[in-house]
């Protein structure tokens, strides 16, 4: 089994991005900038935004973190997003999810300018993705595709089975894999016999958010397995698949942590840079 080392690949891609940014800064261009909005003090979200901020610093993207009270009124969040949308020095805006239930996450995501949508969640950007048009791609699916490409895994003709149909992972990764020539099956909680489908998979992408949702018996020998899930079990981070069992039969497998997570952050940085380039080209 070959480990799909997202940590290593993301570091290499981040370095390449840093070189590009340094070059533009040498030419007296301003640095790219990302505004991160965190509502409340969910410990997992706090640790994600810290990781994103640190990664920005490493590559030379300026970042500003807005930490807002969990009881913030929606109108105040609307005002902040509108202010950031208008700010010419802000290239990317990220609203860390999940946000408290009294706030309308879909409305707020779509309020972020589609031209500053660093996460690729805006309805127009997702619409463009589904129509195969050039667009900002959602960070996790984009990161997964970069990881597969780096290991020269050609998905064309593969049976790809995705567990999960969320707007941020399962559904868009299905679209990208289909565009790359894979034949797609998307499974979810209403799927009758999960293991029937997973056993057909040459490529299995698991994004359920449930530990041990896929065990060794459910995987075809030689399959490529991408584990997106992040779960805390007995104080330890684990994915959605039985890593120890599956590593004996998979051809490629992502670890958790240090698999898809760092690739997601790298994709976020690359998205921010892409938005920045469009902004400075239009100045
Ligand atoms: P989500 O919105 O909760 O979606 C989970 C999906 O999995 C749903 O479509 C659900 O089906 C399906 N599902 C759940 N349990 C299942 C089961 N037992 N059998 C079959 N399908 C099942 O979650 P998400 O936002 O996609 O995230 C999923 C996981 O990935 C979480 O652990 C999250 O923390 C992690 N994540 C990691 C990264 C990273 O960078 N590593 C990025 C994003 C998310 P229904 O639609 O029928 O409910």
Coordinates of N, CA and C in Angstrom, one line a residue, residues 45-242:
X45 N -13.5 24.2 15.3 CA -13.4 25.3 14.4 C -12.2 26.2 14.7
X46 N -12.0 26.4 16.0 CA -10.9 27.3 16.4 C -9.6 26.7 15.9
X47 N -9.5 25.4 16.1 CA -8.2 24.8 15.7 C -8.1 24.8 14.1
X48 N -9.2 24.7 13.4 CA -9.1 24.8 11.9 C -8.7 26.2 11.5
X49 N -9.3 27.2 12.1 CA -9.0 28.5 11.6 C -7.5 28.9 12.0
X50 N -7.0 28.4 13.1 CA -5.6 28.6 13.5 C -4.7 28.0 12.4
X51 N -5.0 26.7 12.0 CA -4.3 26.0 11.0 C -4.3 26.8 9.7
X52 N -5.4 27.3 9.3 CA -5.5 28.1 8.1 C -4.7 29.4 8.1
X53 N -4.8 30.1 9.3 CA -4.0 31.3 9.5 C -2.5 31.0 9.4
X54 N -2.1 30.0 10.0 CA -0.7 29.6 10.0 C -0.2 29.3 8.6
X55 N -1.0 28.6 7.9 CA -0.7 28.2 6.5 C -0.6 29.5 5.6
X56 N -1.5 30.5 5.8 CA -1.4 31.7 5.1 C -0.1 32.4 5.4
X57 N 0.3 32.5 6.6 CA 1.6 33.1 7.0 C 2.7 32.5 6.3
X58 N 2.7 31.1 6.2 CA 3.9 30.4 5.6 C 4.0 30.8 4.1
X59 N 2.9 31.0 3.4 CA 3.0 31.2 2.0 C 3.0 32.7 1.6
X60 N 2.8 33.6 2.6 CA 2.8 35.0 2.4 C 1.5 35.6 2.0
X61 N 0.4 34.9 2.5 CA -1.0 35.5 2.3 C -1.3 36.2 3.6
X62 N -1.7 37.5 3.5 CA -2.1 38.2 4.7 C -3.5 37.7 5.1
X63 N -3.7 37.5 6.4 CA -5.0 37.0 6.8 C -5.4 37.8 8.0
X64 N -6.7 37.9 8.1 CA -7.3 38.6 9.3 C -8.4 37.7 9.8
X65 N -8.4 37.4 11.1 CA -9.4 36.6 11.7 C -10.4 37.5 12.5
X66 N -11.7 37.3 12.1 CA -12.8 38.0 12.8 C -13.4 37.0 13.7
X67 N -13.2 37.1 15.0 CA -13.8 36.2 16.0 C -15.1 36.8 16.6
X68 N -16.2 36.3 16.3 CA -17.5 36.9 16.7 C -18.2 36.1 17.8
X69 N -18.9 36.8 18.6 CA -19.7 36.2 19.7 C -20.7 35.2 19.1
X70 N -20.9 34.0 19.8 CA -21.8 33.1 19.2 C -23.2 33.5 19.2
X71 N -23.6 34.6 20.0 CA -24.9 35.1 19.9 C -25.1 36.3 19.0
X72 N -24.1 36.5 18.2 CA -24.1 37.7 17.3 C -25.5 37.7 16.5
X73 N -26.0 38.9 16.3 CA -27.2 39.0 15.5 C -26.8 38.9 14.0
X74 N -27.8 38.3 13.3 CA -27.5 38.0 11.9 C -27.1 39.3 11.1
X75 N -27.8 40.4 11.5 CA -27.6 41.6 10.7 C -26.2 42.1 10.9
X76 N -25.6 41.9 12.0 CA -24.2 42.3 12.3 C -23.2 41.5 11.4
X77 N -23.5 40.2 11.2 CA -22.7 39.4 10.4 C -22.9 39.8 8.9
X78 N -24.1 40.1 8.6 CA -24.4 40.6 7.2 C -23.6 41.9 6.9
X79 N -23.5 42.8 7.9 CA -22.8 44.0 7.7 C -21.3 43.8 7.5
X80 N -20.8 42.8 8.3 CA -19.3 42.5 8.2 C -19.0 42.0 6.8
X81 N -19.8 41.0 6.4 CA -19.6 40.4 5.1 C -19.7 41.5 4.0
X82 N -20.7 42.4 4.1 CA -20.8 43.4 3.0 C -19.6 44.4 3.0
X83 N -19.1 44.6 4.2 CA -18.0 45.5 4.3 C -16.7 44.9 3.7
X84 N -16.5 43.6 4.0 CA -15.4 42.9 3.4 C -15.6 42.7 1.8
X85 N -16.8 42.5 1.4 CA -17.1 42.4 0.0 C -16.6 43.7 -0.8
X86 N -16.8 44.9 -0.1 CA -16.5 46.1 -0.7 C -15.0 46.5 -0.6
X87 N -14.3 45.8 0.3 CA -12.9 46.2 0.6 C -12.0 45.7 -0.5
X88 N -11.3 46.6 -1.3 CA -10.5 46.3 -2.4 C -9.3 45.5 -2.0
X89 N -8.9 45.6 -0.8 CA -7.7 44.9 -0.3 C -8.0 43.5 0.2
X90 N -9.2 43.1 0.1 CA -9.6 41.7 0.6 C -9.9 40.9 -0.7
X91 N -9.1 39.8 -0.8 CA -9.3 38.9 -2.0 C -10.2 37.7 -1.7
X92 N -10.1 37.2 -0.5 CA -10.9 36.0 -0.2 C -11.6 36.2 1.2
X93 N -12.8 35.6 1.3 CA -13.5 35.6 2.5 C -13.9 34.2 2.8
X94 N -13.7 33.8 4.1 CA -14.1 32.4 4.5 C -15.0 32.5 5.7
X95 N -16.1 31.9 5.7 CA -17.0 31.8 6.9 C -16.8 30.4 7.4
X96 N -16.1 30.2 8.5 CA -15.9 28.9 9.1 C -17.2 28.2 9.5
X97 N -17.4 27.1 8.9 CA -18.7 26.3 9.3 C -18.3 25.2 10.3
X98 N -19.3 24.7 11.1 CA -20.7 25.2 11.1 C -20.8 26.5 11.9
X99 N -21.9 27.2 11.6 CA -22.2 28.4 12.4 C -23.4 28.2 13.3
X100 N -23.6 29.0 14.4 CA -24.7 28.7 15.3 C -26.1 28.6 14.5
X101 N -27.0 27.8 15.0 CA -28.2 27.5 14.3 C -29.1 28.7 14.0
X102 N -29.0 29.8 14.9 CA -29.9 31.0 14.6 C -29.5 31.8 13.4
X103 N -28.3 31.4 12.8 CA -27.9 32.1 11.6 C -28.1 31.3 10.4
X104 N -28.5 31.9 9.3 CA -28.8 31.2 8.0 C -27.6 31.0 7.2
X105 N -27.0 29.8 7.3 CA -25.7 29.6 6.7 C -25.7 29.7 5.2
X106 N -26.8 29.2 4.5 CA -26.9 29.3 3.1 C -26.9 30.7 2.6
X107 N -27.8 31.5 3.3 CA -27.9 32.9 2.9 C -26.5 33.6 3.1
X108 N -25.9 33.4 4.2 CA -24.6 34.1 4.5 C -23.5 33.7 3.5
X109 N -23.5 32.4 3.1 CA -22.5 31.9 2.2 C -22.7 32.6 0.8
X110 N -23.9 32.7 0.4 CA -24.2 33.4 -0.9 C -24.1 34.9 -0.8
X111 N -24.0 35.4 0.4 CA -23.8 36.9 0.5 C -22.3 37.2 0.3
X112 N -21.5 36.3 0.5 CA -20.0 36.5 0.2 C -19.9 36.7 -1.3
X113 N -19.2 37.7 -1.7 CA -19.1 38.0 -3.2 C -18.6 36.7 -3.8
X114 N -19.1 36.3 -5.0 CA -18.7 35.1 -5.6 C -17.2 35.2 -6.1
X115 N -16.8 36.5 -6.2 CA -15.4 36.8 -6.6 C -14.4 36.8 -5.4
X116 N -15.0 36.6 -4.2 CA -14.1 36.5 -3.0 C -14.4 35.2 -2.2
X117 N -15.0 34.2 -2.9 CA -15.5 33.0 -2.3 C -14.3 31.9 -2.3
X118 N -13.5 32.1 -1.2 CA -12.2 31.3 -1.2 C -12.5 29.8 -1.0
X119 N -13.7 29.5 -0.4 CA -14.0 28.1 -0.1 C -14.8 27.4 -1.3
X120 N -15.2 28.3 -2.3 CA -15.9 27.7 -3.4 C -17.3 27.2 -3.1
X121 N -17.9 27.8 -2.2 CA -19.3 27.3 -1.7 C -20.4 28.1 -2.3
X122 N -20.1 29.3 -2.9 CA -21.2 30.2 -3.4 C -22.0 29.5 -4.5
X123 N -23.3 29.7 -4.4 CA -24.2 29.0 -5.3 C -23.8 29.2 -6.8
X124 N -23.4 30.4 -7.1 CA -23.0 30.6 -8.6 C -21.7 29.8 -8.9
X125 N -20.8 29.8 -8.0 CA -19.5 29.0 -8.3 C -19.8 27.5 -8.3
X126 N -20.7 27.1 -7.4 CA -21.1 25.7 -7.5 C -21.9 25.4 -8.8
X127 N -22.8 26.3 -9.2 CA -23.5 26.1 -10.4 C -22.5 26.0 -11.6
X128 N -21.5 26.9 -11.6 CA -20.5 26.8 -12.7 C -19.8 25.5 -12.7
X129 N -19.5 25.0 -11.5 CA -18.8 23.7 -11.4 C -19.7 22.6 -12.0
X130 N -21.0 22.6 -11.6 CA -21.9 21.5 -12.1 C -22.1 21.6 -13.6
X131 N -21.9 22.9 -14.2 CA -22.0 23.0 -15.6 C -20.7 22.9 -16.3
X132 N -19.7 22.5 -15.6 CA -18.3 22.3 -16.1 C -17.7 23.5 -16.7
X133 N -18.0 24.7 -16.0 CA -17.4 26.0 -16.4 C -16.3 26.3 -15.5
X134 N -15.4 27.1 -16.0 CA -14.2 27.6 -15.2 C -14.8 28.2 -13.9
X135 N -14.3 27.8 -12.8 CA -14.8 28.5 -11.5 C -13.8 28.2 -10.4
X136 N -14.1 28.8 -9.2 CA -13.4 28.5 -8.0 C -14.0 27.2 -7.5
X137 N -13.1 26.2 -7.2 CA -13.7 24.9 -6.8 C -13.7 24.8 -5.3
X138 N -14.7 24.0 -4.7 CA -14.7 23.8 -3.3 C -13.3 23.1 -2.8
X139 N -12.8 23.6 -1.7 CA -11.4 23.3 -1.3 C -11.2 21.8 -1.1
X140 N -12.0 21.1 -0.4 CA -11.7 19.7 -0.2 C -11.7 18.8 -1.5
X141 N -12.8 18.9 -2.3 CA -12.7 18.2 -3.5 C -11.5 18.5 -4.4
X142 N -11.2 19.8 -4.5 CA -10.1 20.3 -5.3 C -8.8 19.7 -4.7
X143 N -8.7 19.7 -3.4 CA -7.5 19.1 -2.7 C -7.4 17.6 -3.0
X144 N -8.5 16.9 -3.0 CA -8.5 15.4 -3.3 C -8.0 15.2 -4.7
X145 N -8.5 16.0 -5.7 CA -8.1 15.8 -7.1 C -6.6 16.1 -7.2
X146 N -6.1 17.1 -6.5 CA -4.7 17.4 -6.6 C -3.8 16.2 -6.1
X147 N -4.3 15.7 -5.0 CA -3.6 14.6 -4.4 C -3.5 13.4 -5.3
X148 N -4.7 13.0 -5.9 CA -4.7 11.9 -6.9 C -3.8 12.2 -8.1
X149 N -3.8 13.4 -8.6 CA -3.0 13.7 -9.7 C -1.5 13.6 -9.4
X150 N -1.1 14.1 -8.2 CA 0.3 14.0 -7.8 C 0.8 12.6 -7.8
X151 N -0.1 11.7 -7.4 CA 0.4 10.2 -7.4 C 0.1 9.5 -8.7
X152 N -0.2 10.4 -9.7 CA -0.5 9.8 -11.1 C -1.6 8.8 -11.1
X153 N -2.6 9.0 -10.3 CA -3.7 8.0 -10.3 C -4.7 8.6 -11.3
X154 N -4.8 7.9 -12.4 CA -5.7 8.3 -13.5 C -7.1 7.7 -13.2
X155 N -8.0 8.5 -12.9 CA -9.3 7.9 -12.5 C -10.2 7.6 -13.7
X156 N -9.8 8.0 -14.9 CA -10.6 7.7 -16.1 C -10.9 6.2 -16.2
X157 N -12.2 5.9 -16.3 CA -12.6 4.5 -16.5 C -12.8 3.8 -15.1
X158 N -12.4 4.4 -14.1 CA -12.5 3.8 -12.7 C -14.0 3.8 -12.3
X159 N -14.4 2.8 -11.5 CA -15.7 2.9 -10.7 C -15.3 3.7 -9.5
X160 N -15.9 4.9 -9.3 CA -15.6 5.7 -8.1 C -16.9 5.7 -7.3
X161 N -16.7 5.3 -6.0 CA -17.9 5.3 -5.1 C -17.6 6.3 -4.0
X162 N -18.5 7.2 -3.8 CA -18.4 8.3 -2.9 C -19.4 8.0 -1.8
X163 N -19.0 8.0 -0.5 CA -19.9 8.0 0.6 C -20.1 9.4 1.1
X164 N -21.3 9.9 1.0 CA -21.6 11.3 1.4 C -22.0 12.1 0.3
X165 N -23.0 12.9 0.5 CA -23.6 13.8 -0.6 C -23.7 15.2 -0.2
X166 N -22.8 15.7 0.7 CA -22.8 17.1 1.2 C -22.4 18.0 0.0
X167 N -22.8 19.3 0.2 CA -22.5 20.3 -0.8 C -21.0 20.7 -0.8
X168 N -20.4 20.4 0.3 CA -19.0 20.8 0.4 C -18.0 19.7 0.1
X169 N -18.4 18.4 0.2 CA -17.5 17.3 -0.1 C -18.1 16.4 -1.2
X170 N -19.0 15.5 -0.7 CA -19.5 14.4 -1.5 C -20.0 14.7 -2.9
X171 N -20.9 15.7 -3.0 CA -21.5 16.0 -4.2 C -20.5 16.6 -5.2
X172 N -19.7 17.7 -4.8 CA -18.8 18.2 -5.7 C -17.6 17.3 -6.1
X173 N -17.2 16.4 -5.2 CA -16.1 15.5 -5.6 C -16.6 14.5 -6.6
X174 N -17.9 14.2 -6.5 CA -18.5 13.3 -7.5 C -18.4 13.9 -8.9
X175 N -18.8 15.2 -8.9 CA -18.8 15.9 -10.2 C -17.3 16.0 -10.8
X176 N -16.4 16.3 -9.9 CA -15.0 16.4 -10.4 C -14.5 15.1 -10.9
X177 N -14.8 14.0 -10.2 CA -14.4 12.7 -10.6 C -15.0 12.3 -11.9
X178 N -16.3 12.6 -12.0 CA -17.0 12.3 -13.3 C -16.4 13.0 -14.4
X179 N -16.1 14.3 -14.2 CA -15.4 15.1 -15.3 C -14.1 14.5 -15.6
X180 N -13.4 13.8 -14.7 CA -12.1 13.2 -15.0 C -12.3 11.8 -15.5
X181 N -13.5 11.4 -15.8 CA -13.7 10.2 -16.6 C -14.1 9.0 -15.7
X182 N -14.3 9.2 -14.4 CA -14.7 8.1 -13.6 C -16.2 7.8 -13.7
X183 N -16.7 6.6 -13.4 CA -18.1 6.3 -13.4 C -18.5 6.4 -11.9
X184 N -19.5 7.1 -11.6 CA -19.8 7.6 -10.2 C -21.0 6.8 -9.6
X185 N -20.8 6.5 -8.3 CA -21.9 6.1 -7.5 C -21.8 6.9 -6.2
X186 N -22.9 7.5 -5.8 CA -22.9 8.3 -4.6 C -23.8 7.7 -3.6
X187 N -23.2 7.3 -2.4 CA -24.0 6.6 -1.4 C -24.3 7.6 -0.2
X188 N -25.3 7.3 0.6 CA -25.7 8.1 1.7 C -26.5 7.3 2.7
X189 N -27.1 7.9 3.6 CA -27.8 7.1 4.7 C -29.0 6.3 4.2
X190 N -29.5 6.6 3.0 CA -30.6 5.8 2.5 C -30.2 4.7 1.6
X191 N -28.9 4.6 1.4 CA -28.3 3.5 0.5 C -28.6 2.2 1.2
X192 N -29.2 1.3 0.4 CA -29.7 0.0 1.1 C -28.5 -0.9 1.5
X193 N -27.6 -1.2 0.6 CA -26.5 -2.1 0.9 C -25.2 -1.5 0.6
X194 N -24.7 -0.7 1.6 CA -23.5 0.1 1.3 C -22.3 -0.8 0.8
X195 N -22.2 -1.9 1.4 CA -21.0 -2.8 1.1 C -21.1 -3.3 -0.3
X196 N -22.3 -3.5 -0.8 CA -22.5 -4.0 -2.2 C -21.8 -2.9 -3.2
X197 N -22.0 -1.7 -2.9 CA -21.5 -0.6 -3.7 C -20.0 -0.4 -3.5
X198 N -19.6 -0.4 -2.2 CA -18.2 -0.1 -1.9 C -17.3 -1.2 -2.5
X199 N -17.8 -2.5 -2.6 CA -17.0 -3.6 -3.1 C -16.7 -3.4 -4.6
X200 N -17.5 -2.6 -5.3 CA -17.3 -2.4 -6.7 C -16.3 -1.3 -7.0
X201 N -15.9 -0.6 -5.9 CA -15.1 0.6 -6.1 C -13.6 0.4 -6.4
X202 N -13.2 1.0 -7.5 CA -11.7 1.1 -7.8 C -11.2 2.2 -7.0
X203 N -12.1 3.2 -6.8 CA -11.7 4.4 -6.0 C -12.8 4.7 -5.0
X204 N -12.5 4.7 -3.8 CA -13.5 4.9 -2.7 C -13.2 6.2 -2.0
X205 N -14.2 7.2 -2.0 CA -14.0 8.4 -1.3 C -15.0 8.4 -0.1
X206 N -14.5 8.5 1.1 CA -15.4 8.3 2.2 C -15.5 9.7 3.0
X207 N -16.7 10.3 3.0 CA -16.9 11.5 3.7 C -18.3 11.5 4.4
X208 N -18.3 10.6 5.4 CA -19.6 10.4 6.1 C -19.5 11.1 7.5
X209 N -18.3 11.3 8.1 CA -18.2 11.8 9.4 C -18.6 10.8 10.5
X210 N -18.4 9.5 10.2 CA -18.7 8.4 11.1 C -17.5 7.5 11.2
X211 N -16.9 7.3 12.3 CA -15.7 6.4 12.4 C -16.1 4.9 12.0
X212 N -15.2 4.2 11.3 CA -15.4 2.8 11.0 C -16.6 2.6 10.1
X213 N -17.0 3.5 9.3 CA -18.1 3.3 8.4 C -17.7 2.3 7.2
X214 N -16.4 2.3 7.0 CA -15.9 1.3 6.0 C -14.8 0.4 6.6
X215 N -15.1 -0.9 6.6 CA -14.1 -1.8 7.1 C -13.5 -2.6 5.9
X216 N -12.5 -3.4 6.3 CA -11.7 -4.1 5.3 C -12.6 -5.0 4.4
X217 N -13.6 -5.6 4.9 CA -14.4 -6.6 4.1 C -15.2 -5.8 3.1
X218 N -15.3 -4.5 3.2 CA -16.2 -3.7 2.3 C -15.3 -3.2 1.1
X219 N -14.0 -3.5 1.1 CA -13.1 -2.8 0.1 C -12.6 -3.9 -0.8
X220 N -12.6 -3.5 -2.1 CA -12.0 -4.4 -3.1 C -10.5 -4.4 -3.0
X221 N -9.9 -5.5 -3.1 CA -8.4 -5.5 -3.0 C -7.8 -4.7 -4.2
X222 N -6.8 -3.8 -3.8 CA -6.2 -3.0 -4.9 C -6.9 -1.6 -5.0
X223 N -8.0 -1.4 -4.3 CA -8.7 -0.1 -4.4 C -7.9 1.1 -3.9
X224 N -8.2 2.3 -4.4 CA -7.6 3.5 -3.9 C -8.6 4.0 -2.9
X225 N -8.2 4.3 -1.7 CA -9.2 4.7 -0.6 C -8.8 6.1 -0.1
X226 N -9.7 7.1 -0.2 CA -9.5 8.4 0.2 C -10.5 8.7 1.4
X227 N -9.9 8.9 2.6 CA -10.7 9.1 3.8 C -10.7 10.6 4.2
X228 N -11.9 11.1 4.0 CA -12.1 12.6 4.3 C -12.5 12.8 5.7
X229 N -13.1 11.9 6.4 CA -13.7 12.1 7.7 C -12.7 12.5 8.8
X230 N -13.1 13.3 9.7 CA -12.3 13.7 10.8 C -13.2 13.5 12.1
X231 N -12.9 12.5 12.9 CA -13.6 12.2 14.1 C -12.7 12.1 15.3
X232 N -13.2 12.5 16.4 CA -12.4 12.4 17.6 C -12.9 11.2 18.4
X233 N -12.0 10.2 18.6 CA -12.4 9.0 19.3 C -11.4 8.8 20.4
X234 N -11.8 8.7 21.7 CA -10.9 8.6 22.9 C -9.8 9.6 22.8
X235 N -10.1 10.9 22.4 CA -9.1 11.9 22.4 C -8.2 11.9 21.2
X236 N -8.4 11.0 20.3 CA -7.5 10.8 19.1 C -8.3 11.1 17.8
X237 N -7.6 11.7 16.9 CA -8.3 12.0 15.6 C -8.3 10.7 14.7
X238 N -9.4 10.3 14.2 CA -9.5 9.2 13.3 C -10.4 9.6 12.1
X239 N -10.2 8.8 11.0 CA -11.0 9.1 9.9 C -12.3 8.3 9.9
X240 N -12.9 8.0 8.7 CA -14.1 7.2 8.6 C -13.9 5.8 8.3
X241 N -12.6 5.4 8.0 CA -12.4 4.0 7.6 C -11.5 3.3 8.6
X242 N -11.5 2.0 8.5 CA -10.7 1.2 9.4 C -9.3 1.1 8.7

